[in-house]
Coordinates of C-alpha atoms in Angstrom, one line a residue:
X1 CA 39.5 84.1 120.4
X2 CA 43.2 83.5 121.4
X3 CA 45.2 86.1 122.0
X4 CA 47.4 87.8 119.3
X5 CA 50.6 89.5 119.9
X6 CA 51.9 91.9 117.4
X7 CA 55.5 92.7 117.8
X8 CA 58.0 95.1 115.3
X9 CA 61.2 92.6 114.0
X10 CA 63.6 92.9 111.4
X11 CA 62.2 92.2 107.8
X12 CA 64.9 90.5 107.1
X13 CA 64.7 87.6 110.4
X14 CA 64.1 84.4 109.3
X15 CA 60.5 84.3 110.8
X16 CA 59.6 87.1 108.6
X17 CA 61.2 85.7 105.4
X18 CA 59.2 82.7 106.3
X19 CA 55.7 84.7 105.8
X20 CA 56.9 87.3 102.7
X21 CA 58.2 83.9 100.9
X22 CA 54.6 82.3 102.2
X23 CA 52.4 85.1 100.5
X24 CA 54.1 85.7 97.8
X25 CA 53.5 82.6 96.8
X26 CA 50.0 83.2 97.4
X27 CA 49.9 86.4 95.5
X28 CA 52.0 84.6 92.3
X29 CA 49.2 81.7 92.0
X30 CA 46.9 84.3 92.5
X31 CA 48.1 87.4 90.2
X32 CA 50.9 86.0 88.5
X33 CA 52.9 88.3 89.9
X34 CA 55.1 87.7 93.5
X35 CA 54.9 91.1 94.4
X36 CA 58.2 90.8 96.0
X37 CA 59.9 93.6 93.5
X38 CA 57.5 96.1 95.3
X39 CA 59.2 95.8 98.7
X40 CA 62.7 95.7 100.0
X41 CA 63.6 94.7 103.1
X42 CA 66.5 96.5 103.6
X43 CA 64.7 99.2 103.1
X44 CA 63.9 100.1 106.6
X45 CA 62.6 103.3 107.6
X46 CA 62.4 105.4 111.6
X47 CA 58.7 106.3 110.3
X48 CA 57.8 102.5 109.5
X49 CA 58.1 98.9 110.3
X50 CA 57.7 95.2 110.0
X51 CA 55.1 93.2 112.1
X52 CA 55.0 90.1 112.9
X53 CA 52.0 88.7 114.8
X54 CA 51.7 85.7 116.8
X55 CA 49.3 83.2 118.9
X56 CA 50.1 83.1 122.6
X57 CA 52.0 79.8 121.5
X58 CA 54.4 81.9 119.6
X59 CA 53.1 81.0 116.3
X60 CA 53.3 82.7 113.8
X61 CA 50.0 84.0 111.8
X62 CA 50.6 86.9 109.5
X63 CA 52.9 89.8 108.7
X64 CA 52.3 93.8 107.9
X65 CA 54.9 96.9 106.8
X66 CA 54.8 100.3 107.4
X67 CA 56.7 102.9 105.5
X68 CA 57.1 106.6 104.3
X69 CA 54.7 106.7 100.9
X70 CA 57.5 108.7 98.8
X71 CA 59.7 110.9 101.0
X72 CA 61.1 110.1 104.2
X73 CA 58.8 112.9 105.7
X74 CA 55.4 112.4 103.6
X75 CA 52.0 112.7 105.9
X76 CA 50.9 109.5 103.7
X77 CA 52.1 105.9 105.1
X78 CA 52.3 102.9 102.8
X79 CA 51.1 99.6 103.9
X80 CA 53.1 96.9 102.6
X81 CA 52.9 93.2 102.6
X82 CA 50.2 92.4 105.0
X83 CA 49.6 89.1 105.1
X84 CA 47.3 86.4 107.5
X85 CA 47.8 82.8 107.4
X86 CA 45.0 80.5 106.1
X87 CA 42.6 79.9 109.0
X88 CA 43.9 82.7 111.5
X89 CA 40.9 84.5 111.7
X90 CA 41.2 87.9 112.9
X91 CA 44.5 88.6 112.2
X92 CA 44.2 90.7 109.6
X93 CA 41.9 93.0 111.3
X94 CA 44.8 93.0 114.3
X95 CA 47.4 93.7 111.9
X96 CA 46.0 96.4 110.2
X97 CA 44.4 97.9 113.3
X98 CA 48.5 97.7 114.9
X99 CA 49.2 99.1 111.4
X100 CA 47.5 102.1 111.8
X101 CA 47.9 102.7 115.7
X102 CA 51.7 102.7 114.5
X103 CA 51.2 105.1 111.4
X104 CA 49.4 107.7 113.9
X105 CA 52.6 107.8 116.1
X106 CA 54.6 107.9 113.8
X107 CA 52.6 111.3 112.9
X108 CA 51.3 109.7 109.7
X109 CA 47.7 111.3 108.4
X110 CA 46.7 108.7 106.3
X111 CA 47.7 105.1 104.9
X112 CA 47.4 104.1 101.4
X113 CA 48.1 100.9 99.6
X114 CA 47.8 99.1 96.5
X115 CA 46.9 95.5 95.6
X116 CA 45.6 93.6 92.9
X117 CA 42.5 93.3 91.4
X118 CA 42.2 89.9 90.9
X119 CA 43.1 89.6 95.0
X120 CA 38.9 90.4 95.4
X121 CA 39.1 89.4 99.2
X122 CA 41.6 91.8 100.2
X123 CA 39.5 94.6 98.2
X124 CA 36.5 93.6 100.3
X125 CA 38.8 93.2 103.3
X126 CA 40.2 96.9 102.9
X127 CA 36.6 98.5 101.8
X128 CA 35.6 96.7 104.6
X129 CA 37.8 98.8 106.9
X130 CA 37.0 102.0 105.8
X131 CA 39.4 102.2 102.6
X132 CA 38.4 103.7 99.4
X133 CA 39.7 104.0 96.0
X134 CA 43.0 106.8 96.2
X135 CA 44.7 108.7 93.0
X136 CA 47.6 106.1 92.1
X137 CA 51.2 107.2 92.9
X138 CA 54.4 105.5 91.3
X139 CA 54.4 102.2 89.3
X140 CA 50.9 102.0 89.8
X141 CA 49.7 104.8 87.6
X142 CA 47.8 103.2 84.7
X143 CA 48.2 100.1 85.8
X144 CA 44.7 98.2 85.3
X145 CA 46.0 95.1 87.4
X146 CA 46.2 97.4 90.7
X147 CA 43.7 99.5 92.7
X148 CA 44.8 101.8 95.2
X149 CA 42.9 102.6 98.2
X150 CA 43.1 104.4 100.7
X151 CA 42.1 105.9 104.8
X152 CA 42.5 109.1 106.9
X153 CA 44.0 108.4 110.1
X154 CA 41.3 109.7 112.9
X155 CA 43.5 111.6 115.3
X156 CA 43.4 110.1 118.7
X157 CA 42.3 112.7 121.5
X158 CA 42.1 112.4 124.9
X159 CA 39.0 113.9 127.2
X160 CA 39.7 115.0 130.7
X161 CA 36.2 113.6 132.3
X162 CA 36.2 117.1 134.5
X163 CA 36.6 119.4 131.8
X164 CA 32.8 117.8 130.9
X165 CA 29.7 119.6 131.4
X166 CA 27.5 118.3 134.1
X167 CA 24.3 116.5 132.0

């Protein structure tokens, strides 16, 4: 597999305009709905960012956001637009994987998000990654179109190999 560089830009760059504009598309054939009222780029956040990930060609394959879920200081992080083009196989897994490895540092505990229904292969993508079904928070309470899921960051430690007993 070719290499895939994930790097944090501005949401608002016109590489990363070129993906939102890109999925929602997808998402309004899909859902009917753009899902661009549910993020703002200007928005931006020190506890969050914008990904953009690349081949080692420089093009571009998909797109994920990080931000506070409710106040600047909440232990939850929100993943936001994520996004991999058609045919860029293992993006998504990279992106979300960069995702989280961000969230931690960022001293997040967990990372919740919220999609659609209808959008079945994201569901399986996320389930697939260890997210589960999560109490919905804001616009998304009692809405039957959306699911929330959710994961619990694992909290990276390191292991000094002499501290080990001898086996």
């Amino acid at each position: 597999m070719e290499a895939i560089v994930i790097l944090a830009v501005d949401a608002a760059s016109l590489d990363a305009q070129l993906l939102l504009d890109e999925l929602s598309d997808v998402l309004l054939r899909l859902n009917g709905d753009s899902g661009r009222s549910s993020f703002d780029v200007e928005a931006a956040t020190p506890r969050g960012g914008f990904y953009l990930a690349r081949d080692g060609a420089g093009n571009l394959l998909g797109c994920a956001a990080l931000r506070p879920l409710g106040e600047p200081d909440s232990p939850t992080a929100e993943l936001k637009r994520m996004y991999a083009r058609p045919g860029a196989a293992g993006v998504g897994a990279a992106l979300l994987a960069h995702v989280e490895a961000q969230a931690r540092q960022h001293g997040y505990q967990a990372v919740h998000l919220s999609t659609r229904v209808a959008n079945s292969r994201a569901v399986a993508f996320y389930a697939k990654h260890g997210y589960v079904p999560v109490v919905a928070w804001g616009k998304y309470v009692g809405a039957a179109q959306s699911v929330c899921l959710g994961r619990q960051l694992s909290v990276a430690t390191s292991i000094n190999v002499a501290d080990l007993p001898d086996l």
